[in-house]
PDB file of C-alpha atoms in Angstrom:
ATOM      1  CA  ILE A  22       0.459  14.544 -11.962  1.00 64.00           C
ATOM      2  CA  LEU A  23      -0.472  10.884 -12.202  1.00 73.00           C
ATOM      3  CA  ASN A  24      -3.881  10.044 -10.845  1.00 86.00           C
ATOM      4  CA  VAL A  25      -5.384   6.703  -9.915  1.00 93.00           C
ATOM      5  CA  GLU A  26      -9.139   6.807  -9.474  1.00 95.00           C
ATOM      6  CA  GLN A  27     -11.238   4.141  -7.834  1.00 97.00           C
ATOM      7  CA  SER A  28     -14.999   3.881  -7.897  1.00 97.00           C
ATOM      8  CA  PRO A  29     -17.236   3.617  -6.125  1.00 97.00           C
ATOM      9  CA  GLN A  30     -15.752   5.061  -2.956  1.00 96.00           C
ATOM     10  CA  SER A  31     -17.856   2.690  -0.857  1.00 96.00           C
ATOM     11  CA  LEU A  32     -20.273  -0.096  -1.467  1.00 96.00           C
ATOM     12  CA  HIS A  33     -22.695  -2.029   0.682  1.00 97.00           C
ATOM     13  CA  VAL A  34     -24.001  -5.409  -0.494  1.00 97.00           C
ATOM     14  CA  GLN A  35     -25.848  -8.370   0.930  1.00 97.00           C
ATOM     15  CA  GLU A  36     -24.217 -11.735   1.487  1.00 98.00           C
ATOM     16  CA  GLY A  37     -24.353 -13.733  -1.725  1.00 97.00           C
ATOM     17  CA  ASP A  38     -24.381 -10.693  -4.021  1.00 97.00           C
ATOM     18  CA  SER A  39     -21.726 -10.409  -6.688  1.00 97.00           C
ATOM     19  CA  THR A  40     -20.059  -7.055  -7.057  1.00 97.00           C
ATOM     20  CA  ASN A  41     -17.362  -5.254  -8.966  1.00 96.00           C
ATOM     21  CA  PHE A  42     -15.417  -2.031  -8.762  1.00 95.00           C
ATOM     22  CA  THR A  43     -13.154  -0.034 -11.016  1.00 98.00           C
ATOM     23  CA  CYS A  44      -9.640   1.343 -10.996  1.00 98.00           C
ATOM     24  CA  SER A  45      -8.733   3.942 -13.636  1.00 97.00           C
ATOM     25  CA  PHE A  46      -5.144   4.900 -14.354  1.00 95.00           C
ATOM     26  CA  PRO A  47      -3.100   6.714 -17.019  1.00 90.00           C
ATOM     27  CA  SER A  48      -2.793   4.547 -20.123  1.00 85.00           C
ATOM     28  CA  SER A  49       0.679   5.826 -21.066  1.00 85.00           C
ATOM     29  CA  ASN A  50       3.919   4.133 -19.989  1.00 86.00           C
ATOM     30  CA  PHE A  51       2.035   1.366 -18.206  1.00 89.00           C
ATOM     31  CA  TYR A  52       4.185  -1.039 -16.211  1.00 91.00           C
ATOM     32  CA  ALA A  53       2.056  -2.796 -13.600  1.00 94.00           C
ATOM     33  CA  LEU A  54      -1.283  -2.663 -11.818  1.00 96.00           C
ATOM     34  CA  HIS A  55      -1.671  -4.017  -8.291  1.00 96.00           C
ATOM     35  CA  TRP A  56      -4.763  -4.837  -6.235  1.00 97.00           C
ATOM     36  CA  TYR A  57      -4.567  -4.968  -2.443  1.00 97.00           C
ATOM     37  CA  ARG A  58      -7.137  -5.871   0.162  1.00 97.00           C
ATOM     38  CA  TRP A  59      -7.007  -3.998   3.478  1.00 95.00           C
ATOM     39  CA  GLU A  60      -9.073  -5.259   6.374  1.00 93.00           C
ATOM     40  CA  THR A  61      -9.516  -3.019   9.392  1.00 88.00           C
ATOM     41  CA  ALA A  62      -6.686  -3.359  11.926  1.00 85.00           C
ATOM     42  CA  LYS A  63      -4.692  -5.604   9.579  1.00 89.00           C
ATOM     43  CA  SER A  64      -1.966  -5.091   6.977  1.00 90.00           C
ATOM     44  CA  PRO A  65      -2.809  -4.485   3.327  1.00 92.00           C
ATOM     45  CA  GLU A  66      -2.525  -7.815   1.536  1.00 95.00           C
ATOM     46  CA  ALA A  67      -1.629  -8.229  -2.128  1.00 95.00           C
ATOM     47  CA  LEU A  68      -4.324  -9.832  -4.258  1.00 97.00           C
ATOM     48  CA  PHE A  69      -2.990  -9.498  -7.789  1.00 96.00           C
ATOM     49  CA  VAL A  70      -0.187  -7.947  -9.794  1.00 95.00           C
ATOM     50  CA  MET A  71      -1.019  -7.571 -13.478  1.00 96.00           C
ATOM     51  CA  THR A  72       1.325  -6.479 -16.217  1.00 93.00           C
ATOM     52  CA  LEU A  73      -0.157  -7.470 -19.573  1.00 92.00           C
ATOM     53  CA  ASN A  74      -3.082  -5.967 -21.427  1.00 92.00           C
ATOM     54  CA  GLY A  75      -5.950  -8.433 -21.280  1.00 92.00           C
ATOM     55  CA  ASP A  76      -4.597 -10.122 -18.139  1.00 92.00           C
ATOM     56  CA  GLU A  77      -7.193 -11.879 -16.054  1.00 96.00           C
ATOM     57  CA  LYS A  78      -6.315 -13.162 -12.604  1.00 97.00           C
ATOM     58  CA  LYS A  79      -8.375 -15.192 -10.171  1.00 97.00           C
ATOM     59  CA  LYS A  80      -8.053 -16.104  -6.518  1.00 96.00           C
ATOM     60  CA  GLY A  81     -11.021 -18.032  -5.181  1.00 96.00           C
ATOM     61  CA  ARG A  82     -14.137 -15.886  -5.615  1.00 97.00           C
ATOM     62  CA  ILE A  83     -12.131 -12.783  -6.501  1.00 98.00           C
ATOM     63  CA  SER A  84     -10.966 -12.003 -10.007  1.00 98.00           C
ATOM     64  CA  ALA A  85      -9.521  -9.027 -11.847  1.00 98.00           C
ATOM     65  CA  THR A  86      -9.170  -7.884 -15.430  1.00 98.00           C
ATOM     66  CA  LEU A  87      -6.850  -5.358 -17.015  1.00 97.00           C
ATOM     67  CA  ASN A  88      -7.171  -3.048 -20.000  1.00 97.00           C
ATOM     68  CA  THR A  89      -3.983  -1.043 -20.382  1.00 95.00           C
ATOM     69  CA  LYS A  90      -4.998   0.615 -23.654  1.00 94.00           C
ATOM     70  CA  GLU A  91      -7.965   2.367 -22.075  1.00 94.00           C
ATOM     71  CA  GLY A  92      -6.494   2.522 -18.580  1.00 95.00           C
ATOM     72  CA  TYR A  93      -8.801   0.544 -16.340  1.00 96.00           C
ATOM     73  CA  SER A  94      -8.980  -2.588 -14.239  1.00 98.00           C
ATOM     74  CA  TYR A  95     -12.024  -4.268 -12.736  1.00 98.00           C
ATOM     75  CA  LEU A  96     -12.108  -6.295  -9.554  1.00 98.00           C
ATOM     76  CA  TYR A  97     -14.957  -8.788  -9.254  1.00 98.00           C
ATOM     77  CA  ILE A  98     -16.173 -10.598  -6.161  1.00 98.00           C
ATOM     78  CA  LYS A  99     -18.568 -13.458  -6.749  1.00 98.00           C
ATOM     79  CA  GLY A 100     -21.000 -14.403  -3.983  1.00 97.00           C
ATOM     80  CA  SER A 101     -19.783 -11.828  -1.443  1.00 97.00           C
ATOM     81  CA  GLN A 102     -19.288 -13.010   2.131  1.00 97.00           C
ATOM     82  CA  PRO A 103     -19.039 -10.897   5.312  1.00 97.00           C
ATOM     83  CA  GLU A 104     -15.321 -11.734   5.478  1.00 96.00           C
ATOM     84  CA  ASP A 105     -14.870  -9.919   2.145  1.00 97.00           C
ATOM     85  CA  SER A 106     -15.598  -6.648   3.948  1.00 97.00           C
ATOM     86  CA  ALA A 107     -12.469  -4.558   3.507  1.00 97.00           C
ATOM     87  CA  THR A 108     -11.016  -1.666   1.576  1.00 96.00           C
ATOM     88  CA  TYR A 109      -9.731  -2.673  -1.843  1.00 97.00           C
ATOM     89  CA  LEU A 110      -6.822  -0.562  -3.077  1.00 97.00           C
ATOM     90  CA  CYS A 111      -5.398  -0.468  -6.549  1.00 97.00           C
ATOM     91  CA  ALA A 112      -1.927   0.831  -7.301  1.00 95.00           C
ATOM     92  CA  PHE A 113      -0.439   1.802 -10.637  1.00 92.00           C
ATOM     93  CA  GLY A 114       3.194   1.697 -11.631  1.00 87.00           C
ATOM     94  CA  GLN A 115       5.078   3.176 -14.561  1.00 82.00           C
ATOM     95  CA  ALA A 116       8.563   2.006 -15.437  1.00 77.00           C
ATOM     96  CA  GLY A 117      11.117   3.512 -13.105  1.00 73.00           C
ATOM     97  CA  THR A 118       8.608   5.023 -10.703  1.00 75.00           C
ATOM     98  CA  ALA A 119       7.087   3.946  -7.450  1.00 82.00           C
ATOM     99  CA  LEU A 120       3.505   2.727  -7.143  1.00 88.00           C
ATOM    100  CA  ILE A 121       0.737   5.291  -6.921  1.00 91.00           C
ATOM    101  CA  PHE A 122      -2.248   4.182  -4.887  1.00 92.00           C
ATOM    102  CA  GLY A 123      -5.892   5.006  -5.369  1.00 94.00           C
ATOM    103  CA  LYS A 124      -8.090   5.988  -2.415  1.00 93.00           C
ATOM    104  CA  GLY A 125      -9.718   2.577  -2.360  1.00 95.00           C
ATOM    105  CA  THR A 126     -13.210   1.150  -2.480  1.00 97.00           C
ATOM    106  CA  THR A 127     -14.611   0.179   0.909  1.00 96.00           C
ATOM    107  CA  LEU A 128     -16.840  -2.861   0.679  1.00 97.00           C
ATOM    108  CA  SER A 129     -19.262  -3.810   3.417  1.00 97.00           C
ATOM    109  CA  VAL A 130     -21.047  -7.153   3.192  1.00 98.00           C
ATOM    110  CA  SER A 131     -23.907  -7.811   5.553  1.00 97.00           C
ATOM    111  CA  SER A 132     -25.313 -11.232   6.365  1.00 92.00           C
TER     112      SER A 132
ATOM    113  CA  ASP B  18       7.847 -16.250   7.177  1.00 66.00           C
ATOM    114  CA  THR B  19       5.867 -13.835   5.040  1.00 70.00           C
ATOM    115  CA  GLU B  20       5.423 -11.212   7.678  1.00 91.00           C
ATOM    116  CA  VAL B  21       6.509  -7.612   7.942  1.00 96.00           C
ATOM    117  CA  THR B  22       6.550  -6.468  11.551  1.00 96.00           C
ATOM    118  CA  GLN B  23       6.408  -2.894  12.780  1.00 97.00           C
ATOM    119  CA  THR B  24       6.978  -1.448  16.228  1.00 97.00           C
ATOM    120  CA  PRO B  25       5.526   0.267  18.055  1.00 97.00           C
ATOM    121  CA  LYS B  26       1.853  -0.191  17.105  1.00 96.00           C
ATOM    122  CA  HIS B  27       0.960   3.188  18.589  1.00 97.00           C
ATOM    123  CA  LEU B  28       3.114   6.185  19.422  1.00 97.00           C
ATOM    124  CA  VAL B  29       2.248   9.499  20.994  1.00 97.00           C
ATOM    125  CA  MET B  30       4.986  12.096  20.948  1.00 95.00           C
ATOM    126  CA  GLY B  31       5.412  15.781  21.608  1.00 93.00           C
ATOM    127  CA  MET B  32       6.769  18.184  19.028  1.00 93.00           C
ATOM    128  CA  THR B  33      10.169  18.307  20.726  1.00 91.00           C
ATOM    129  CA  ASN B  34      10.593  14.561  21.137  1.00 92.00           C
ATOM    130  CA  LYS B  35      12.845  12.249  19.163  1.00 96.00           C
ATOM    131  CA  LYS B  36      11.492   8.784  18.445  1.00 97.00           C
ATOM    132  CA  SER B  37      12.015   5.980  15.954  1.00 98.00           C
ATOM    133  CA  LEU B  38       9.738   3.603  14.096  1.00 98.00           C
ATOM    134  CA  LYS B  39      11.050   0.162  13.290  1.00 98.00           C
ATOM    135  CA  CYS B  40      10.252  -2.293  10.529  1.00 98.00           C
ATOM    136  CA  GLU B  41      11.579  -5.800  10.000  1.00 98.00           C
ATOM    137  CA  GLN B  42      11.210  -8.539   7.383  1.00 97.00           C
ATOM    138  CA  HIS B  43      12.952 -11.873   6.910  1.00 95.00           C
ATOM    139  CA  MET B  44      11.760 -12.767   3.432  1.00 95.00           C
ATOM    140  CA  GLY B  45      15.015 -11.836   1.738  1.00 95.00           C
ATOM    141  CA  HIS B  46      13.379  -8.823   0.127  1.00 96.00           C
ATOM    142  CA  ARG B  47      15.811  -6.203  -1.122  1.00 95.00           C
ATOM    143  CA  ALA B  48      13.367  -3.301  -1.398  1.00 95.00           C
ATOM    144  CA  MET B  49      11.746  -1.645   1.604  1.00 96.00           C
ATOM    145  CA  TYR B  50       9.326   1.256   1.724  1.00 96.00           C
ATOM    146  CA  TRP B  51       7.848   3.806   4.103  1.00 97.00           C
ATOM    147  CA  TYR B  52       4.342   5.094   3.412  1.00 96.00           C
ATOM    148  CA  LYS B  53       2.259   7.674   5.250  1.00 96.00           C
ATOM    149  CA  GLN B  54      -1.491   7.260   5.289  1.00 94.00           C
ATOM    150  CA  LYS B  55      -4.015   9.785   6.563  1.00 94.00           C
ATOM    151  CA  ALA B  56      -7.677   9.042   7.068  1.00 88.00           C
ATOM    152  CA  LYS B  57      -9.701   8.609   3.861  1.00 83.00           C
ATOM    153  CA  LYS B  58      -6.602   9.085   1.698  1.00 88.00           C
ATOM    154  CA  PRO B  59      -4.411   6.591  -0.150  1.00 89.00           C
ATOM    155  CA  PRO B  60      -1.015   5.569   1.218  1.00 91.00           C
ATOM    156  CA  GLU B  61       1.580   8.123   0.130  1.00 93.00           C
ATOM    157  CA  LEU B  62       5.095   6.943  -0.567  1.00 93.00           C
ATOM    158  CA  MET B  63       7.810   8.581   1.537  1.00 96.00           C
ATOM    159  CA  PHE B  64      10.995   6.593   0.954  1.00 95.00           C
ATOM    160  CA  VAL B  65      12.254   3.555  -0.938  1.00 95.00           C
ATOM    161  CA  TYR B  66      15.388   1.615  -0.095  1.00 96.00           C
ATOM    162  CA  SER B  67      16.828  -0.741  -2.653  1.00 94.00           C
ATOM    163  CA  TYR B  68      19.675  -3.024  -1.607  1.00 95.00           C
ATOM    164  CA  GLU B  69      20.057  -0.925   1.556  1.00 96.00           C
ATOM    165  CA  LYS B  70      20.526   2.309  -0.380  1.00 95.00           C
ATOM    166  CA  LEU B  71      17.996   5.122  -0.466  1.00 95.00           C
ATOM    167  CA  SER B  72      16.637   5.161  -4.000  1.00 91.00           C
ATOM    168  CA  ILE B  73      13.561   7.378  -3.677  1.00 89.00           C
ATOM    169  CA  ASN B  74      12.861  10.274  -1.329  1.00 89.00           C
ATOM    170  CA  GLU B  75       9.518  11.822  -2.213  1.00 88.00           C
ATOM    171  CA  SER B  76      10.512  15.301  -1.015  1.00 89.00           C
ATOM    172  CA  VAL B  77       9.879  14.352   2.591  1.00 95.00           C
ATOM    173  CA  PRO B  78      10.756  17.010   5.220  1.00 95.00           C
ATOM    174  CA  SER B  79      14.054  16.443   6.996  1.00 95.00           C
ATOM    175  CA  ARG B  80      12.281  15.913  10.320  1.00 96.00           C
ATOM    176  CA  PHE B  81      11.760  12.375   8.949  1.00 97.00           C
ATOM    177  CA  SER B  82      15.054  10.519   8.598  1.00 97.00           C
ATOM    178  CA  PRO B  83      15.099   6.953   7.229  1.00 97.00           C
ATOM    179  CA  GLU B  84      17.790   4.424   7.913  1.00 97.00           C
ATOM    180  CA  CYS B  85      18.383   0.922   6.593  1.00 97.00           C
ATOM    181  CA  PRO B  86      21.011  -0.712   8.841  1.00 95.00           C
ATOM    182  CA  ASN B  87      20.794  -4.047   7.003  1.00 94.00           C
ATOM    183  CA  SER B  88      18.666  -5.837   4.452  1.00 92.00           C
ATOM    184  CA  SER B  89      16.077  -6.904   7.046  1.00 96.00           C
ATOM    185  CA  LEU B  90      15.621  -3.691   8.978  1.00 98.00           C
ATOM    186  CA  LEU B  91      14.223  -0.281   8.166  1.00 98.00           C
ATOM    187  CA  ASN B  92      13.947   2.567  10.643  1.00 98.00           C
ATOM    188  CA  LEU B  93      12.262   5.934  10.477  1.00 98.00           C
ATOM    189  CA  HIS B  94      13.716   8.497  12.877  1.00 98.00           C
ATOM    190  CA  LEU B  95      11.379  11.279  13.903  1.00 97.00           C
ATOM    191  CA  HIS B  96      12.378  14.644  15.314  1.00 95.00           C
ATOM    192  CA  ALA B  97      10.555  17.934  15.814  1.00 95.00           C
ATOM    193  CA  LEU B  98       7.376  16.684  14.204  1.00 95.00           C
ATOM    194  CA  GLN B  99       4.262  18.762  13.692  1.00 96.00           C
ATOM    195  CA  PRO B 100       0.692  17.814  14.641  1.00 96.00           C
ATOM    196  CA  GLU B 101      -0.115  17.426  10.933  1.00 96.00           C
ATOM    197  CA  ASP B 102       2.385  14.552  10.822  1.00 97.00           C
ATOM    198  CA  SER B 103      -0.062  12.469  12.831  1.00 97.00           C
ATOM    199  CA  ALA B 104      -0.936   9.527  10.598  1.00 97.00           C
ATOM    200  CA  LEU B 105      -0.569   5.797  10.090  1.00 97.00           C
ATOM    201  CA  TYR B 106       2.960   4.946   8.972  1.00 98.00           C
ATOM    202  CA  LEU B 107       3.168   1.775   6.934  1.00 97.00           C
ATOM    203  CA  CYS B 108       6.278  -0.178   6.094  1.00 97.00           C
ATOM    204  CA  ALA B 109       6.369  -2.537   3.128  1.00 96.00           C
ATOM    205  CA  SER B 110       8.878  -4.758   1.364  1.00 96.00           C
ATOM    206  CA  SER B 111       9.162  -6.452  -1.994  1.00 94.00           C
ATOM    207  CA  LEU B 112      11.607  -8.777  -3.659  1.00 93.00           C
ATOM    208  CA  GLN B 113      13.028  -5.857  -5.625  1.00 89.00           C
ATOM    209  CA  ASP B 114      11.883  -2.287  -6.219  1.00 86.00           C
ATOM    210  CA  LYS B 115      10.327  -3.039  -9.575  1.00 84.00           C
ATOM    211  CA  GLY B 116       6.603  -2.435  -9.982  1.00 85.00           C
ATOM    212  CA  THR B 117       5.989  -6.034 -11.031  1.00 87.00           C
ATOM    213  CA  TYR B 118       6.648  -7.368  -7.525  1.00 91.00           C
ATOM    214  CA  GLU B 119       3.881  -7.356  -4.960  1.00 92.00           C
ATOM    215  CA  GLN B 120       4.519  -5.461  -1.771  1.00 95.00           C
ATOM    216  CA  TYR B 121       4.123  -7.000   1.647  1.00 95.00           C
ATOM    217  CA  PHE B 122       2.887  -4.542   4.235  1.00 96.00           C
ATOM    218  CA  GLY B 123       3.277  -4.349   7.964  1.00 96.00           C
ATOM    219  CA  PRO B 124       0.328  -3.447  10.210  1.00 94.00           C
ATOM    220  CA  GLY B 125       1.538   0.120  10.608  1.00 96.00           C
ATOM    221  CA  THR B 126       2.387   2.463  13.454  1.00 97.00           C
ATOM    222  CA  ARG B 127      -0.347   4.899  14.441  1.00 97.00           C
ATOM    223  CA  LEU B 128       1.481   8.130  15.279  1.00 97.00           C
ATOM    224  CA  THR B 129      -0.051  11.026  17.172  1.00 97.00           C
ATOM    225  CA  VAL B 130       1.927  14.239  17.535  1.00 97.00           C
ATOM    226  CA  THR B 131       0.736  16.494  20.338  1.00 95.00           C
TER     227      THR B 131
END
Protein backbone atom coordinates (compact mmCIF):
# COMPACT_ATOMS: atom_id res chain seq x y z
CA ILE A 1 0.00 0.00 0.00
CA LEU A 2 1.47 3.32 -1.06
CA ASN A 3 1.43 5.97 1.61
CA VAL A 4 1.90 9.71 1.35
CA GLU A 5 2.56 11.39 4.68
CA GLN A 6 2.37 15.09 5.36
CA SER A 7 3.59 16.88 8.44
CA PRO A 8 2.68 18.71 10.45
CA GLN A 9 -1.05 18.07 10.30
CA SER A 10 -1.73 21.71 11.18
CA LEU A 11 0.27 24.80 11.79
CA HIS A 12 -0.48 28.23 13.17
CA VAL A 13 1.88 31.13 12.46
CA GLN A 14 1.89 34.89 12.74
CA GLU A 15 1.80 37.18 9.73
CA GLY A 16 5.33 37.69 8.45
CA ASP A 17 6.64 34.33 9.70
CA SER A 18 8.24 31.98 7.23
CA THR A 19 7.20 28.36 7.43
CA ASN A 20 7.70 25.02 5.78
CA PHE A 21 6.08 21.61 5.74
CA THR A 22 6.97 18.16 4.51
CA CYS A 23 5.56 15.54 2.19
CA SER A 24 7.03 12.02 2.38
CA PHE A 25 6.40 9.44 -0.31
CA PRO A 26 7.77 6.08 -1.49
CA SER A 27 11.11 6.58 -3.23
CA SER A 28 10.63 3.70 -5.69
CA ASN A 29 9.15 4.12 -9.17
CA PHE A 30 8.80 7.86 -8.71
CA TYR A 31 6.98 9.68 -11.51
CA ALA A 32 5.67 13.01 -10.23
CA LEU A 33 4.96 14.98 -7.08
CA HIS A 34 2.19 17.58 -6.98
CA TRP A 35 1.42 20.34 -4.48
CA TYR A 36 -2.09 21.78 -4.23
CA ARG A 37 -3.50 24.59 -2.15
CA TRP A 38 -7.08 24.23 -0.91
CA GLU A 39 -8.81 27.23 0.60
CA THR A 40 -12.05 26.70 2.47
CA ALA A 41 -15.11 26.72 0.20
CA LYS A 42 -12.93 26.85 -2.93
CA SER A 43 -11.47 24.29 -5.34
CA PRO A 44 -8.03 22.79 -4.77
CA GLU A 45 -5.58 24.74 -6.90
CA ALA A 46 -2.36 23.34 -8.34
CA LEU A 47 0.81 25.01 -7.10
CA PHE A 48 3.58 22.85 -8.52
CA VAL A 49 4.19 19.63 -10.40
CA MET A 50 7.72 18.30 -9.96
CA THR A 51 9.26 15.38 -11.77
CA LEU A 52 13.04 15.57 -11.42
CA ASN A 53 15.20 14.88 -8.39
CA GLY A 54 16.55 18.19 -7.15
CA ASP A 55 13.72 20.18 -8.75
CA GLU A 56 13.03 23.51 -7.14
CA LYS A 57 9.94 25.48 -8.10
CA LYS A 58 8.85 28.94 -7.04
CA LYS A 59 5.64 30.92 -7.31
CA GLY A 60 5.78 34.27 -5.56
CA ARG A 61 6.51 33.67 -1.88
CA ILE A 62 5.92 29.92 -2.16
CA SER A 63 8.60 27.48 -3.21
CA ALA A 64 9.07 23.72 -3.19
CA THR A 65 11.96 21.29 -3.38
CA LEU A 66 12.07 17.63 -4.30
CA ASN A 67 14.29 14.75 -3.25
CA THR A 68 13.18 11.60 -5.03
CA LYS A 69 16.04 9.44 -3.75
CA GLU A 70 14.99 9.85 -0.13
CA GLY A 71 11.30 10.40 -0.87
CA TYR A 72 10.44 13.85 0.40
CA SER A 73 9.40 17.29 -0.75
CA TYR A 74 9.35 20.53 1.22
CA LEU A 75 6.99 23.42 0.68
CA TYR A 76 8.20 26.80 1.91
CA ILE A 77 6.20 29.97 2.44
CA LYS A 78 8.20 33.12 2.99
CA GLY A 79 6.61 35.97 4.96
CA SER A 80 3.24 34.28 5.52
CA GLN A 81 0.12 36.38 4.95
CA PRO A 82 -3.44 35.72 6.19
CA GLU A 83 -4.44 34.89 2.61
CA ASP A 84 -2.00 31.96 2.71
CA SER A 85 -4.31 30.24 5.19
CA ALA A 86 -5.37 27.02 3.50
CA THR A 87 -4.79 23.30 3.45
CA TYR A 88 -1.75 22.31 1.42
CA LEU A 89 -2.03 18.87 -0.18
CA CYS A 90 0.73 16.89 -1.79
CA ALA A 91 0.06 14.06 -4.21
CA PHE A 92 2.44 11.38 -5.42
CA GLY A 93 2.33 9.55 -8.72
CA GLN A 94 4.08 6.44 -9.96
CA ALA A 95 4.19 5.59 -13.64
CA GLY A 96 0.90 4.14 -14.79
CA THR A 97 -0.98 4.86 -11.58
CA ALA A 98 -3.24 7.61 -10.40
CA LEU A 99 -2.16 10.25 -7.90
CA ILE A 100 -2.25 9.39 -4.22
CA PHE A 101 -2.95 12.34 -1.96
CA GLY A 102 -1.67 13.03 1.51
CA LYS A 103 -4.01 14.25 4.26
CA GLY A 104 -2.68 17.78 3.96
CA THR A 105 -1.18 20.40 6.23
CA THR A 106 -3.63 23.06 7.37
CA LEU A 107 -1.96 26.43 7.74
CA SER A 108 -3.52 29.26 9.68
CA VAL A 109 -1.90 32.69 9.52
CA SER A 110 -3.07 35.33 11.94
CA SER A 111 -2.49 39.05 11.54
CA ASP B 1 -11.52 29.40 -19.29
CA THR B 2 -9.63 27.45 -16.66
CA GLU B 3 -12.62 26.46 -14.64
CA VAL B 4 -14.14 23.13 -13.74
CA THR B 5 -17.78 23.52 -12.75
CA GLN B 6 -19.82 21.09 -10.69
CA THR B 7 -23.54 20.94 -10.02
CA PRO B 8 -25.25 20.83 -7.69
CA LYS B 9 -23.19 22.41 -4.89
CA HIS B 10 -25.20 20.56 -2.25
CA LEU B 11 -27.39 17.48 -2.50
CA VAL B 12 -29.46 15.70 0.10
CA MET B 13 -30.91 12.38 -0.96
CA GLY B 14 -32.62 9.41 0.60
CA MET B 15 -31.28 5.89 0.31
CA THR B 16 -33.86 4.98 -2.33
CA ASN B 17 -33.37 8.04 -4.51
CA LYS B 18 -31.59 8.25 -7.85
CA LYS B 19 -29.61 11.41 -8.51
CA SER B 20 -26.73 12.57 -10.67
CA LEU B 21 -23.73 14.81 -10.14
CA LYS B 22 -22.45 16.78 -13.08
CA CYS B 23 -19.02 18.12 -13.97
CA GLU B 24 -17.99 20.25 -16.92
CA GLN B 25 -14.74 21.69 -18.30
CA HIS B 26 -13.93 23.52 -21.52
CA MET B 27 -10.15 23.46 -21.38
CA GLY B 28 -9.78 20.68 -23.92
CA HIS B 29 -8.63 18.29 -21.22
CA ARG B 30 -8.89 14.63 -22.15
CA ALA B 31 -8.70 13.17 -18.64
CA MET B 32 -11.43 13.62 -16.05
CA TYR B 33 -11.61 12.30 -12.51
CA TRP B 34 -14.05 11.71 -9.67
CA TYR B 35 -12.74 11.88 -6.11
CA LYS B 36 -14.51 11.33 -2.81
CA GLN B 37 -13.35 13.28 0.21
CA LYS B 38 -14.46 12.74 3.79
CA ALA B 39 -13.66 15.10 6.62
CA LYS B 40 -10.01 15.12 7.74
CA LYS B 41 -9.05 12.60 5.05
CA PRO B 42 -7.32 13.04 1.69
CA PRO B 43 -9.29 12.95 -1.56
CA GLU B 44 -9.73 9.33 -2.64
CA LEU B 45 -9.79 8.55 -6.34
CA MET B 46 -12.95 6.83 -7.58
CA PHE B 47 -12.81 6.90 -11.38
CA VAL B 48 -10.62 8.16 -14.21
CA TYR B 49 -11.79 8.74 -17.76
CA SER B 50 -9.23 9.12 -20.49
CA TYR B 51 -10.41 10.18 -23.94
CA GLU B 52 -13.99 9.47 -22.82
CA LYS B 53 -13.20 5.88 -21.85
CA LEU B 54 -13.14 4.61 -18.29
CA SER B 55 -9.51 3.83 -17.55
CA ILE B 56 -9.51 3.43 -13.77
CA ASN B 57 -12.23 2.22 -11.43
CA GLU B 58 -10.86 2.03 -7.90
CA SER B 59 -13.18 -0.81 -6.86
CA VAL B 60 -16.06 1.59 -6.34
CA PRO B 61 -19.44 0.01 -5.44
CA SER B 62 -21.88 -0.27 -8.32
CA ARG B 63 -24.27 2.17 -6.65
CA PHE B 64 -21.92 4.79 -8.14
CA SER B 65 -22.06 4.79 -11.93
CA PRO B 66 -19.86 7.20 -13.93
CA GLU B 67 -20.60 8.40 -17.41
CA CYS B 68 -18.62 10.54 -19.83
CA PRO B 69 -21.02 11.61 -22.62
CA ASN B 70 -18.37 13.77 -24.33
CA SER B 71 -14.93 15.19 -23.72
CA SER B 72 -16.28 18.14 -21.70
CA LEU B 73 -18.78 16.41 -19.47
CA LEU B 74 -18.54 13.89 -16.67
CA ASN B 75 -21.50 12.58 -14.70
CA LEU B 76 -21.75 10.46 -11.59
CA HIS B 77 -25.06 8.63 -11.26
CA LEU B 78 -26.07 7.71 -7.74
CA HIS B 79 -28.55 5.04 -6.74
CA ALA B 80 -29.36 3.28 -3.47
CA LEU B 81 -26.63 5.07 -1.57
CA GLN B 82 -25.81 4.48 2.07
CA PRO B 83 -25.39 7.14 4.78
CA GLU B 84 -21.64 6.42 4.81
CA ASP B 85 -21.50 7.68 1.22
CA SER B 86 -22.08 11.19 2.53
CA ALA B 87 -18.99 13.15 1.53
CA LEU B 88 -17.64 15.88 -0.71
CA TYR B 89 -17.41 14.67 -4.30
CA LEU B 90 -14.75 16.43 -6.32
CA CYS B 91 -14.36 16.41 -10.06
CA ALA B 92 -11.03 17.21 -11.69
CA SER B 93 -9.54 17.31 -15.18
CA SER B 94 -6.09 17.33 -16.69
CA LEU B 95 -4.65 17.59 -20.15
CA GLN B 96 -4.03 13.84 -20.16
CA ASP B 97 -4.11 11.16 -17.47
CA LYS B 98 -0.37 11.19 -16.94
CA GLY B 99 0.92 12.13 -13.49
CA THR B 100 3.03 14.96 -14.89
CA TYR B 101 -0.03 17.09 -15.68
CA GLU B 102 -1.59 19.22 -12.98
CA GLN B 103 -5.21 18.57 -12.18
CA TYR B 104 -7.83 21.29 -12.18
CA PHE B 105 -10.50 20.75 -9.57
CA GLY B 106 -14.09 21.82 -9.34
CA PRO B 107 -15.54 23.17 -6.08
CA GLY B 108 -17.21 19.86 -5.28
CA THR B 109 -20.70 18.63 -4.48
CA ARG B 110 -21.46 18.15 -0.80
CA LEU B 111 -23.62 15.03 -0.65
CA THR B 112 -25.69 14.00 2.35
CA VAL B 113 -27.46 10.64 2.30
CA THR B 114 -30.29 10.34 4.80
